[in-house]
Amino acid sequence: MASSTQSTTISLESYGQNNTARPRRDVPVVSDADNVLLVSQAADSTVPDGGYGWAVIFACSVLTFWFVGTTYSWGIIQAALISQKLSSPSTLSFVGSLTTACISALALINARVIRLLGARNTALLGVCFLALGEILSGFSTHNIGGLFVTAGVIMGVGTSLCFMVVSVTPAQYFNKKRGLANGIVYAGGGLGGTIISLVMNSVIEKVGPAWTFRILGLATLATGLPAAWLIKERSPIRSATFVEWRLFRDFKFIVLFIAGAVATFPLFVPPFFLPLYSNSLGLSSSAGAGLVAGFNFSSAVGRLICGFGADFIGPLNTLFISLLLSAASMLVIWPVSNSLGPLVAFVIINGAANGGFFATMPTVVGTVFGSARVSVAMGMIVTGWAGGYLMGAPIAGYLLEAYGGEQSTLMAYHPAMFYAGSMALAASGLVGLIRLYIDRRVLEKL
């Protein structure tokens, strides 16, 4: 390598596009020592934008159906366990939060696991852990400590492995349609949450929480393993480093890292507490399950819309809009939802915005920092979500208990609502800062 450093400015625009506008700051000047973006651009120019990629997208959607759908339906089984006096809402929400916290805690390790085992074997391992945790949880419904291990840790390991696979694999098959591909993948999770929440409530009423867990685990194995077998890479997912520390010298990466960390605090507050809130309104458990199902269906639609939006107006613009809508729904609509009508409006808007976060984040990372480093960069960013995943919903639970508990008036829920909405608003502000830092033209696709 020559001793002098050669610098190359890389545009994120597609090949062949004539762009005479002033240079943007969305891509840094890169040296020969760091040519990841050059490699990414070359690789992206050869992706099929279809072909077997659609089979991979379908398989990834099946995985998200189970690991996202189960996570977002935790509020249903949480309400059933509370009615059995197993523990308090804050403690049981901690169990559900621990499952998702594993996504962050194990993100960097899982990026290395994919490198060593490949996407297919990692997905198979993830499905096995997820199903095992669900089956074992069926034997722990009268032991809160056991649920922390089975539903929290073991299911969490499976969830984290599946999450990393579906986050990094689609980028190998799609470039121009990457946003749509990621939207379809994560829409599977919204659809899963819709179906699982409705079925789960019915099964709980018939056979109880224990057998509900076991049935869920067996169904996950029966459909998840064949789907995982369909997943394969176009080329091995490789990374020379475990953590790419140089990214922390990039202002955009630092702000996006913080924005993601803040945004995860409110994400699971609505689906975890909607069943309890509906009970406080005097609605039945079936109505609560219906609201969670509606939330998840809206999330599925929102993920698809945000997938299209990422390709049409840009992933950063789409991420900003989804976070802003999430904040507005929790600060303006939810606090005045003292009847079914406004609550349904909140469920639709917040569900759609909530799903947008997950659908657009992998596209943002792959677009801004390069598809060749997406596994490492995504792993680093997701690691920052640990605090929000672990403590976001429990903090809401503690606020609820401090102001009277779930059996008190609707006003007892307001501090939790304002806390969640404020965190979403702060996250949208940080994403907006990145957006303006890259290009101050509001209508620019970015």
Short mmCIF file of C-alpha atoms in Angstrom, two decimals:
data_model
loop_
_atom_site.label_atom_id
_atom_site.label_comp_id
_atom_site.label_asym_id
_atom_site.label_seq_id
_atom_site.Cartn_x
_atom_site.Cartn_y
_atom_site.Cartn_z
CA MET A 1 0.00 0.00 0.00
CA ALA A 2 1.33 3.44 -0.83
CA SER A 3 2.46 5.60 2.02
CA SER A 4 0.27 8.47 0.93
CA THR A 5 -3.41 8.34 1.70
CA GLN A 6 -5.79 8.45 -1.19
CA SER A 7 -9.22 9.87 -0.40
CA THR A 8 -12.41 9.04 -2.21
CA THR A 9 -15.78 10.64 -1.72
CA ILE A 10 -18.61 8.14 -2.09
CA SER A 11 -22.15 9.09 -2.97
CA LEU A 12 -25.11 7.14 -1.67
CA GLU A 13 -27.01 7.80 -4.86
CA SER A 14 -27.54 4.96 -7.33
CA TYR A 15 -25.07 4.38 -10.14
CA GLY A 16 -25.76 6.41 -13.25
CA GLN A 17 -27.76 9.10 -11.44
CA ASN A 18 -26.74 12.63 -12.37
CA ASN A 19 -26.63 14.65 -9.18
CA THR A 20 -25.31 18.17 -9.55
CA ALA A 21 -26.41 19.36 -6.11
CA ARG A 22 -23.82 20.46 -3.61
CA PRO A 23 -22.00 17.64 -1.78
CA ARG A 24 -23.77 16.22 1.23
CA ARG A 25 -22.25 15.01 4.47
CA ASP A 26 -24.06 11.66 4.46
CA VAL A 27 -20.87 9.77 3.57
CA PRO A 28 -17.48 10.64 5.01
CA VAL A 29 -14.28 10.87 3.04
CA VAL A 30 -12.75 7.41 3.20
CA SER A 31 -9.12 6.38 2.89
CA ASP A 32 -7.52 3.23 1.49
CA ALA A 33 -7.26 1.99 5.06
CA ASP A 34 -11.02 2.10 5.38
CA ASN A 35 -12.65 1.18 2.06
CA VAL A 36 -15.73 -0.55 3.48
CA LEU A 37 -18.09 1.87 1.78
CA LEU A 38 -16.36 1.28 -1.55
CA VAL A 39 -16.78 -2.46 -1.09
CA SER A 40 -20.42 -1.93 -0.11
CA GLN A 41 -21.13 0.17 -3.19
CA ALA A 42 -19.52 -2.42 -5.46
CA ALA A 43 -21.45 -5.24 -3.80
CA ASP A 44 -24.75 -3.34 -3.93
CA SER A 45 -24.34 -2.80 -7.69
CA THR A 46 -24.50 -6.58 -8.26
CA VAL A 47 -27.36 -7.60 -5.96
CA PRO A 48 -30.31 -9.18 -7.81
CA ASP A 49 -33.05 -7.12 -6.09
CA GLY A 50 -35.16 -10.28 -6.19
CA GLY A 51 -34.63 -13.86 -7.29
CA TYR A 52 -33.97 -16.22 -4.39
CA GLY A 53 -33.94 -13.11 -2.23
CA TRP A 54 -37.74 -13.28 -2.06
CA ALA A 55 -37.52 -16.78 -0.59
CA VAL A 56 -35.11 -15.42 2.01
CA ILE A 57 -37.49 -12.55 2.75
CA PHE A 58 -40.36 -15.01 3.22
CA ALA A 59 -38.26 -17.16 5.57
CA CYS A 60 -37.16 -14.12 7.58
CA SER A 61 -40.80 -13.01 7.80
CA VAL A 62 -41.74 -16.37 9.33
CA LEU A 63 -39.01 -15.93 11.96
CA THR A 64 -40.23 -12.41 12.81
CA PHE A 65 -43.78 -13.77 12.94
CA TRP A 66 -42.72 -15.82 15.97
CA PHE A 67 -40.05 -13.87 17.81
CA VAL A 68 -41.58 -10.41 17.29
CA GLY A 69 -45.18 -11.61 17.51
CA THR A 70 -44.57 -13.45 20.77
CA THR A 71 -42.76 -10.47 22.26
CA TYR A 72 -45.52 -8.03 21.38
CA SER A 73 -48.16 -10.42 22.76
CA TRP A 74 -46.51 -10.65 26.17
CA GLY A 75 -49.07 -8.24 27.60
CA ILE A 76 -51.81 -10.88 27.09
CA ILE A 77 -50.13 -13.57 29.13
CA GLN A 78 -48.85 -10.96 31.57
CA ALA A 79 -52.45 -9.96 32.36
CA ALA A 80 -53.37 -13.64 32.87
CA LEU A 81 -50.45 -14.19 35.24
CA ILE A 82 -51.33 -11.02 37.18
CA SER A 83 -54.89 -12.32 37.60
CA GLN A 84 -53.37 -15.49 39.10
CA LYS A 85 -51.49 -13.25 41.59
CA LEU A 86 -48.11 -14.54 40.39
CA SER A 87 -46.47 -11.11 40.68
CA SER A 88 -46.89 -7.37 40.08
CA PRO A 89 -47.17 -5.71 36.66
CA SER A 90 -43.71 -4.16 36.96
CA THR A 91 -42.06 -7.49 37.79
CA LEU A 92 -43.83 -9.42 35.04
CA SER A 93 -43.11 -6.68 32.50
CA PHE A 94 -39.48 -7.10 33.56
CA VAL A 95 -39.66 -10.73 32.35
CA GLY A 96 -40.95 -9.64 28.95
CA SER A 97 -38.36 -6.87 28.79
CA LEU A 98 -35.55 -9.28 29.59
CA THR A 99 -36.44 -11.27 26.46
CA THR A 100 -35.95 -8.24 24.24
CA ALA A 101 -32.96 -6.97 26.25
CA CYS A 102 -31.07 -10.07 25.14
CA ILE A 103 -31.22 -8.70 21.59
CA SER A 104 -28.97 -5.86 22.73
CA ALA A 105 -26.89 -7.69 25.30
CA LEU A 106 -25.91 -10.39 22.80
CA ALA A 107 -25.84 -8.30 19.62
CA LEU A 108 -22.06 -8.20 19.18
CA ILE A 109 -21.72 -11.86 20.10
CA ASN A 110 -24.45 -12.81 17.65
CA ALA A 111 -22.74 -10.86 14.86
CA ARG A 112 -19.72 -13.09 15.46
CA VAL A 113 -21.94 -16.21 15.66
CA ILE A 114 -23.31 -15.44 12.18
CA ARG A 115 -19.77 -15.05 10.93
CA LEU A 116 -18.77 -18.44 12.32
CA LEU A 117 -21.92 -20.51 11.69
CA GLY A 118 -23.57 -18.74 8.78
CA ALA A 119 -27.06 -17.24 8.65
CA ARG A 120 -28.90 -20.56 8.15
CA ASN A 121 -27.34 -22.38 11.13
CA THR A 122 -27.71 -19.28 13.31
CA ALA A 123 -31.41 -19.10 12.42
CA LEU A 124 -31.90 -22.81 13.19
CA LEU A 125 -30.18 -22.34 16.56
CA GLY A 126 -32.31 -19.28 17.30
CA VAL A 127 -35.59 -21.08 16.57
CA CYS A 128 -34.55 -23.99 18.83
CA PHE A 129 -33.75 -21.68 21.76
CA LEU A 130 -36.97 -19.69 21.25
CA ALA A 131 -39.15 -22.80 21.22
CA LEU A 132 -37.28 -24.41 24.13
CA GLY A 133 -37.81 -21.31 26.26
CA GLU A 134 -41.53 -21.31 25.48
CA ILE A 135 -41.97 -25.00 26.29
CA LEU A 136 -40.01 -24.72 29.55
CA SER A 137 -42.02 -21.60 30.49
CA GLY A 138 -45.06 -23.89 30.57
CA PHE A 139 -43.54 -25.48 33.67
CA SER A 140 -42.74 -22.14 35.33
CA THR A 141 -46.08 -20.33 35.42
CA HIS A 142 -46.22 -20.57 39.23
CA ASN A 143 -42.59 -19.55 39.76
CA ILE A 144 -41.55 -16.03 38.86
CA GLY A 145 -37.85 -16.92 39.17
CA GLY A 146 -38.28 -19.77 36.72
CA LEU A 147 -40.01 -17.45 34.23
CA PHE A 148 -37.06 -15.08 34.37
CA VAL A 149 -34.83 -17.95 33.21
CA THR A 150 -37.16 -19.61 30.67
CA ALA A 151 -39.22 -16.75 29.20
CA GLY A 152 -36.56 -14.15 29.92
CA VAL A 153 -33.13 -15.64 29.21
CA ILE A 154 -33.67 -18.77 27.07
CA MET A 155 -36.34 -17.19 24.87
CA GLY A 156 -34.19 -14.06 24.83
CA VAL A 157 -31.20 -15.94 23.39
CA GLY A 158 -33.39 -17.36 20.62
CA THR A 159 -34.97 -13.98 19.92
CA SER A 160 -31.58 -12.27 19.71
CA LEU A 161 -30.16 -14.84 17.28
CA CYS A 162 -33.21 -14.60 15.00
CA PHE A 163 -33.18 -10.80 15.17
CA MET A 164 -29.60 -10.53 13.96
CA VAL A 165 -30.20 -12.97 11.10
CA VAL A 166 -33.23 -11.10 9.74
CA SER A 167 -31.48 -7.73 10.20
CA VAL A 168 -28.34 -8.47 8.16
CA THR A 169 -29.30 -11.09 5.55
CA PRO A 170 -31.80 -9.16 3.32
CA ALA A 171 -29.13 -6.52 2.53
CA GLN A 172 -27.27 -9.16 0.49
CA TYR A 173 -30.16 -9.55 -1.94
CA PHE A 174 -31.66 -6.07 -2.20
CA ASN A 175 -30.37 -2.57 -2.89
CA LYS A 176 -32.99 -0.37 -4.57
CA LYS A 177 -35.76 -2.37 -2.89
CA ARG A 178 -33.96 -2.76 0.44
CA GLY A 179 -36.49 -0.68 2.36
CA LEU A 180 -39.39 -2.69 0.97
CA ALA A 181 -37.59 -5.97 1.74
CA ASN A 182 -36.97 -4.98 5.36
CA GLY A 183 -40.53 -3.72 5.63
CA ILE A 184 -41.91 -7.08 4.52
CA VAL A 185 -39.63 -8.95 6.93
CA TYR A 186 -40.73 -6.94 9.95
CA ALA A 187 -44.36 -6.82 8.82
CA GLY A 188 -44.28 -10.56 9.52
CA GLY A 189 -43.76 -9.66 13.16
CA GLY A 190 -46.77 -7.37 13.20
CA LEU A 191 -48.89 -10.06 11.57
CA GLY A 192 -47.57 -12.56 14.10
CA GLY A 193 -48.47 -10.29 16.98
CA THR A 194 -51.99 -9.87 15.58
CA ILE A 195 -52.64 -13.60 15.24
CA ILE A 196 -50.75 -14.74 18.34
CA SER A 197 -52.44 -12.22 20.65
CA LEU A 198 -55.93 -13.28 19.53
CA VAL A 199 -55.16 -17.00 19.63
CA MET A 200 -53.24 -16.71 22.89
CA ASN A 201 -56.17 -15.10 24.70
CA SER A 202 -58.52 -17.84 23.50
CA VAL A 203 -56.10 -20.63 24.42
CA ILE A 204 -55.45 -19.13 27.87
CA GLU A 205 -59.20 -19.11 28.57
CA LYS A 206 -59.45 -22.80 27.57
CA VAL A 207 -56.25 -24.45 28.87
CA GLY A 208 -54.48 -21.81 30.98
CA PRO A 209 -51.09 -20.06 30.64
CA ALA A 210 -48.97 -23.21 31.13
CA TRP A 211 -50.29 -25.10 28.11
CA THR A 212 -50.43 -21.87 26.12
CA PHE A 213 -46.65 -21.59 26.46
CA ARG A 214 -46.16 -25.22 25.43
CA ILE A 215 -48.43 -24.99 22.39
CA LEU A 216 -46.64 -21.81 21.34
CA GLY A 217 -43.27 -23.56 21.56
CA LEU A 218 -44.38 -26.57 19.51
CA ALA A 219 -45.89 -24.32 16.81
CA THR A 220 -42.67 -22.29 16.68
CA LEU A 221 -40.63 -25.45 16.08
CA ALA A 222 -43.01 -26.82 13.44
CA THR A 223 -42.93 -23.72 11.26
CA GLY A 224 -39.72 -21.96 12.29
CA LEU A 225 -37.25 -24.74 11.50
CA PRO A 226 -38.32 -25.18 7.84
CA ALA A 227 -38.23 -21.39 7.38
CA ALA A 228 -34.75 -21.14 8.92
CA TRP A 229 -33.52 -23.82 6.49
CA LEU A 230 -34.50 -21.60 3.54
CA ILE A 231 -32.18 -18.81 4.68
CA LYS A 232 -28.78 -18.60 3.02
CA GLU A 233 -26.27 -15.88 2.19
CA ARG A 234 -25.24 -14.85 -1.31
CA SER A 235 -21.74 -14.59 0.13
CA PRO A 236 -20.44 -15.37 3.62
CA ILE A 237 -21.08 -12.61 6.14
CA ARG A 238 -17.61 -11.56 7.18
CA SER A 239 -16.15 -8.83 9.31
CA ALA A 240 -12.54 -8.32 10.22
CA THR A 241 -13.33 -6.76 13.57
CA PHE A 242 -15.57 -7.52 16.51
CA VAL A 243 -16.24 -3.83 17.19
CA GLU A 244 -15.36 -1.14 14.67
CA TRP A 245 -14.32 1.57 17.08
CA ARG A 246 -13.60 4.07 14.31
CA LEU A 247 -17.37 4.45 13.84
CA PHE A 248 -17.50 6.29 17.17
CA ARG A 249 -15.47 9.05 15.51
CA ASP A 250 -18.37 9.58 13.10
CA PHE A 251 -20.85 12.18 14.38
CA LYS A 252 -23.73 10.52 12.54
CA PHE A 253 -23.02 7.14 14.11
CA ILE A 254 -22.78 8.61 17.63
CA VAL A 255 -26.12 10.43 17.33
CA LEU A 256 -27.84 7.44 15.71
CA PHE A 257 -26.49 5.22 18.48
CA ILE A 258 -27.94 7.54 21.15
CA ALA A 259 -31.22 7.97 19.23
CA GLY A 260 -31.73 4.21 19.06
CA ALA A 261 -30.90 3.83 22.74
CA VAL A 262 -33.50 6.46 23.70
CA ALA A 263 -36.15 5.26 21.22
CA THR A 264 -36.30 1.74 22.67
CA PHE A 265 -37.52 2.89 26.10
CA PRO A 266 -41.13 3.59 24.99
CA LEU A 267 -41.47 0.88 22.33
CA PHE A 268 -42.97 -1.87 24.50
CA VAL A 269 -44.97 0.30 26.90
CA PRO A 270 -48.22 0.31 24.83
CA PRO A 271 -48.38 -3.42 23.96
CA PHE A 272 -47.39 -4.48 27.48
CA PHE A 273 -49.93 -2.23 29.24
CA LEU A 274 -52.87 -2.03 26.83
CA PRO A 275 -54.58 -5.10 28.39
CA LEU A 276 -54.33 -3.57 31.87
CA TYR A 277 -55.47 -0.17 30.64
CA SER A 278 -58.47 -1.68 28.87
CA ASN A 279 -59.40 -3.50 32.08
CA SER A 280 -59.30 -0.14 33.89
CA LEU A 281 -61.76 1.14 31.29
CA GLY A 282 -64.10 -1.70 32.22
CA LEU A 283 -63.48 -3.65 29.03
CA SER A 284 -63.19 -7.45 28.94
CA SER A 285 -59.97 -9.41 28.55
CA SER A 286 -61.09 -10.27 25.02
CA ALA A 287 -61.33 -6.56 24.23
CA GLY A 288 -57.83 -6.09 25.62
CA ALA A 289 -56.55 -8.90 23.42
CA GLY A 290 -58.33 -7.31 20.48
CA LEU A 291 -56.60 -4.01 21.14
CA VAL A 292 -53.19 -5.70 21.25
CA ALA A 293 -54.08 -7.54 18.04
CA GLY A 294 -55.07 -4.22 16.45
CA PHE A 295 -51.82 -2.67 17.64
CA ASN A 296 -49.82 -5.48 16.05
CA PHE A 297 -51.81 -5.39 12.81
CA SER A 298 -51.23 -1.64 12.60
CA SER A 299 -47.57 -2.35 13.27
CA ALA A 300 -47.49 -4.76 10.33
CA VAL A 301 -49.07 -2.16 8.05
CA GLY A 302 -46.73 0.51 9.38
CA ARG A 303 -43.69 -1.64 8.68
CA LEU A 304 -44.78 -2.11 5.08
CA ILE A 305 -45.57 1.59 4.64
CA CYS A 306 -42.24 2.58 6.17
CA GLY A 307 -40.49 0.05 3.95
CA PHE A 308 -41.98 1.77 0.89
CA GLY A 309 -41.25 5.14 2.47
CA ALA A 310 -37.59 4.30 2.99
CA ASP A 311 -37.24 3.63 -0.75
CA PHE A 312 -39.38 6.62 -1.78
CA ILE A 313 -38.42 9.48 0.59
CA GLY A 314 -35.34 7.94 2.22
CA PRO A 315 -34.81 5.87 5.37
CA LEU A 316 -33.76 8.75 7.64
CA ASN A 317 -36.82 10.82 6.73
CA THR A 318 -39.04 7.79 7.32
CA LEU A 319 -37.45 7.02 10.69
CA PHE A 320 -37.91 10.62 11.83
CA ILE A 321 -41.60 10.67 10.85
CA SER A 322 -42.34 7.35 12.55
CA LEU A 323 -40.74 8.44 15.84
CA LEU A 324 -42.53 11.80 15.74
CA LEU A 325 -45.90 10.09 15.21
CA SER A 326 -45.16 7.69 18.06
CA ALA A 327 -44.41 10.59 20.40
CA ALA A 328 -47.51 12.55 19.38
CA SER A 329 -49.81 9.57 19.88
CA MET A 330 -48.53 8.91 23.40
CA LEU A 331 -48.46 12.55 24.49
CA VAL A 332 -51.72 13.73 22.88
CA ILE A 333 -54.08 10.83 22.15
CA TRP A 334 -53.45 8.15 24.79
CA PRO A 335 -53.93 10.42 27.85
CA VAL A 336 -57.44 11.39 26.66
CA SER A 337 -58.43 7.87 25.60
CA ASN A 338 -61.08 7.31 28.27
CA SER A 339 -63.37 5.37 25.92
CA LEU A 340 -62.95 2.76 23.23
CA GLY A 341 -63.04 5.18 20.24
CA PRO A 342 -59.98 7.31 21.09
CA LEU A 343 -58.15 4.21 22.33
CA VAL A 344 -58.62 2.52 18.95
CA ALA A 345 -57.26 5.65 17.23
CA PHE A 346 -54.23 5.55 19.52
CA VAL A 347 -53.68 1.84 18.82
CA ILE A 348 -53.73 2.39 15.04
CA ILE A 349 -51.39 5.41 15.00
CA ASN A 350 -48.94 4.22 17.63
CA GLY A 351 -48.86 0.67 16.28
CA ALA A 352 -48.00 1.87 12.78
CA ALA A 353 -45.34 4.28 14.05
CA ASN A 354 -43.90 1.69 16.42
CA GLY A 355 -43.37 -0.79 13.60
CA GLY A 356 -41.64 1.84 11.51
CA PHE A 357 -38.69 2.00 13.91
CA PHE A 358 -37.78 -1.66 13.42
CA ALA A 359 -38.47 -1.65 9.68
CA THR A 360 -36.29 1.37 8.89
CA MET A 361 -33.34 1.06 11.27
CA PRO A 362 -31.53 -1.75 9.33
CA THR A 363 -32.06 0.23 6.11
CA VAL A 364 -30.66 3.39 7.70
CA VAL A 365 -27.57 1.54 8.94
CA GLY A 366 -26.95 -0.26 5.64
CA THR A 367 -27.47 2.90 3.59
CA VAL A 368 -25.44 5.34 5.66
CA PHE A 369 -22.59 3.09 6.83
CA GLY A 370 -22.41 0.49 4.05
CA SER A 371 -23.99 -2.91 3.51
CA ALA A 372 -20.59 -4.63 3.85
CA ARG A 373 -20.34 -3.54 7.49
CA VAL A 374 -24.05 -3.80 8.35
CA SER A 375 -23.63 -6.80 10.70
CA VAL A 376 -20.97 -5.06 12.83
CA ALA A 377 -22.58 -1.59 12.70
CA MET A 378 -26.04 -3.00 13.42
CA GLY A 379 -24.62 -5.09 16.26
CA MET A 380 -22.98 -2.04 17.80
CA ILE A 381 -26.13 0.09 17.51
CA VAL A 382 -28.42 -2.65 18.83
CA THR A 383 -26.12 -3.09 21.86
CA GLY A 384 -27.07 0.44 22.84
CA TRP A 385 -30.73 -0.60 23.03
CA ALA A 386 -30.14 -2.78 26.12
CA GLY A 387 -31.23 -0.16 28.63
CA GLY A 388 -34.47 0.65 26.84
CA TYR A 389 -35.32 -2.98 26.18
CA LEU A 390 -34.66 -3.99 29.78
CA MET A 391 -36.02 -1.00 31.70
CA GLY A 392 -38.44 0.77 29.33
CA ALA A 393 -41.62 -1.13 30.23
CA PRO A 394 -40.66 -1.80 33.89
CA ILE A 395 -40.18 1.95 34.46
CA ALA A 396 -43.73 2.46 33.19
CA GLY A 397 -44.85 -0.29 35.57
CA TYR A 398 -43.12 1.36 38.52
CA LEU A 399 -44.71 4.71 37.64
CA LEU A 400 -48.12 3.03 37.45
CA GLU A 401 -47.66 1.47 40.91
CA ALA A 402 -46.36 4.73 42.38
CA TYR A 403 -49.48 6.60 41.28
CA GLY A 404 -52.07 4.08 42.46
CA GLY A 405 -51.63 0.85 40.48
CA GLU A 406 -53.69 -0.78 37.75
CA GLN A 407 -56.80 -0.91 39.96
CA SER A 408 -56.77 2.86 40.49
CA THR A 409 -58.17 5.58 38.23
CA LEU A 410 -57.09 6.21 34.65
CA MET A 411 -55.02 9.15 35.90
CA ALA A 412 -52.61 6.64 37.43
CA TYR A 413 -51.49 5.72 33.92
CA HIS A 414 -50.69 9.29 32.84
CA PRO A 415 -47.12 9.52 34.25
CA ALA A 416 -46.20 6.34 32.37
CA MET A 417 -47.74 7.74 29.18
CA PHE A 418 -45.90 11.05 29.44
CA TYR A 419 -42.63 9.28 30.22
CA ALA A 420 -42.93 7.07 27.13
CA GLY A 421 -44.03 9.92 24.88
CA SER A 422 -41.19 12.18 26.03
CA MET A 423 -38.59 9.51 25.27
CA ALA A 424 -40.01 9.03 21.75
CA LEU A 425 -39.99 12.79 21.21
CA ALA A 426 -36.34 13.03 22.29
CA ALA A 427 -35.41 10.21 19.90
CA SER A 428 -37.18 11.91 16.99
CA GLY A 429 -35.26 15.10 17.77
CA LEU A 430 -31.94 13.24 17.58
CA VAL A 431 -32.84 11.63 14.25
CA GLY A 432 -33.89 15.05 12.99
CA LEU A 433 -30.46 16.37 14.04
CA ILE A 434 -28.73 13.70 11.92
CA ARG A 435 -31.05 14.51 9.03
CA LEU A 436 -30.22 18.23 9.13
CA TYR A 437 -26.52 17.56 9.66
CA ILE A 438 -26.39 15.55 6.43
CA ASP A 439 -28.53 17.89 4.35
CA ARG A 440 -30.59 20.89 5.47
CA ARG A 441 -32.89 20.71 2.47
CA VAL A 442 -36.10 19.40 4.00
CA LEU A 443 -37.49 17.83 0.83
CA GLU A 444 -34.29 16.00 -0.08
CA LYS A 445 -34.54 12.19 -0.23
CA LEU A 446 -32.33 10.88 2.55
#
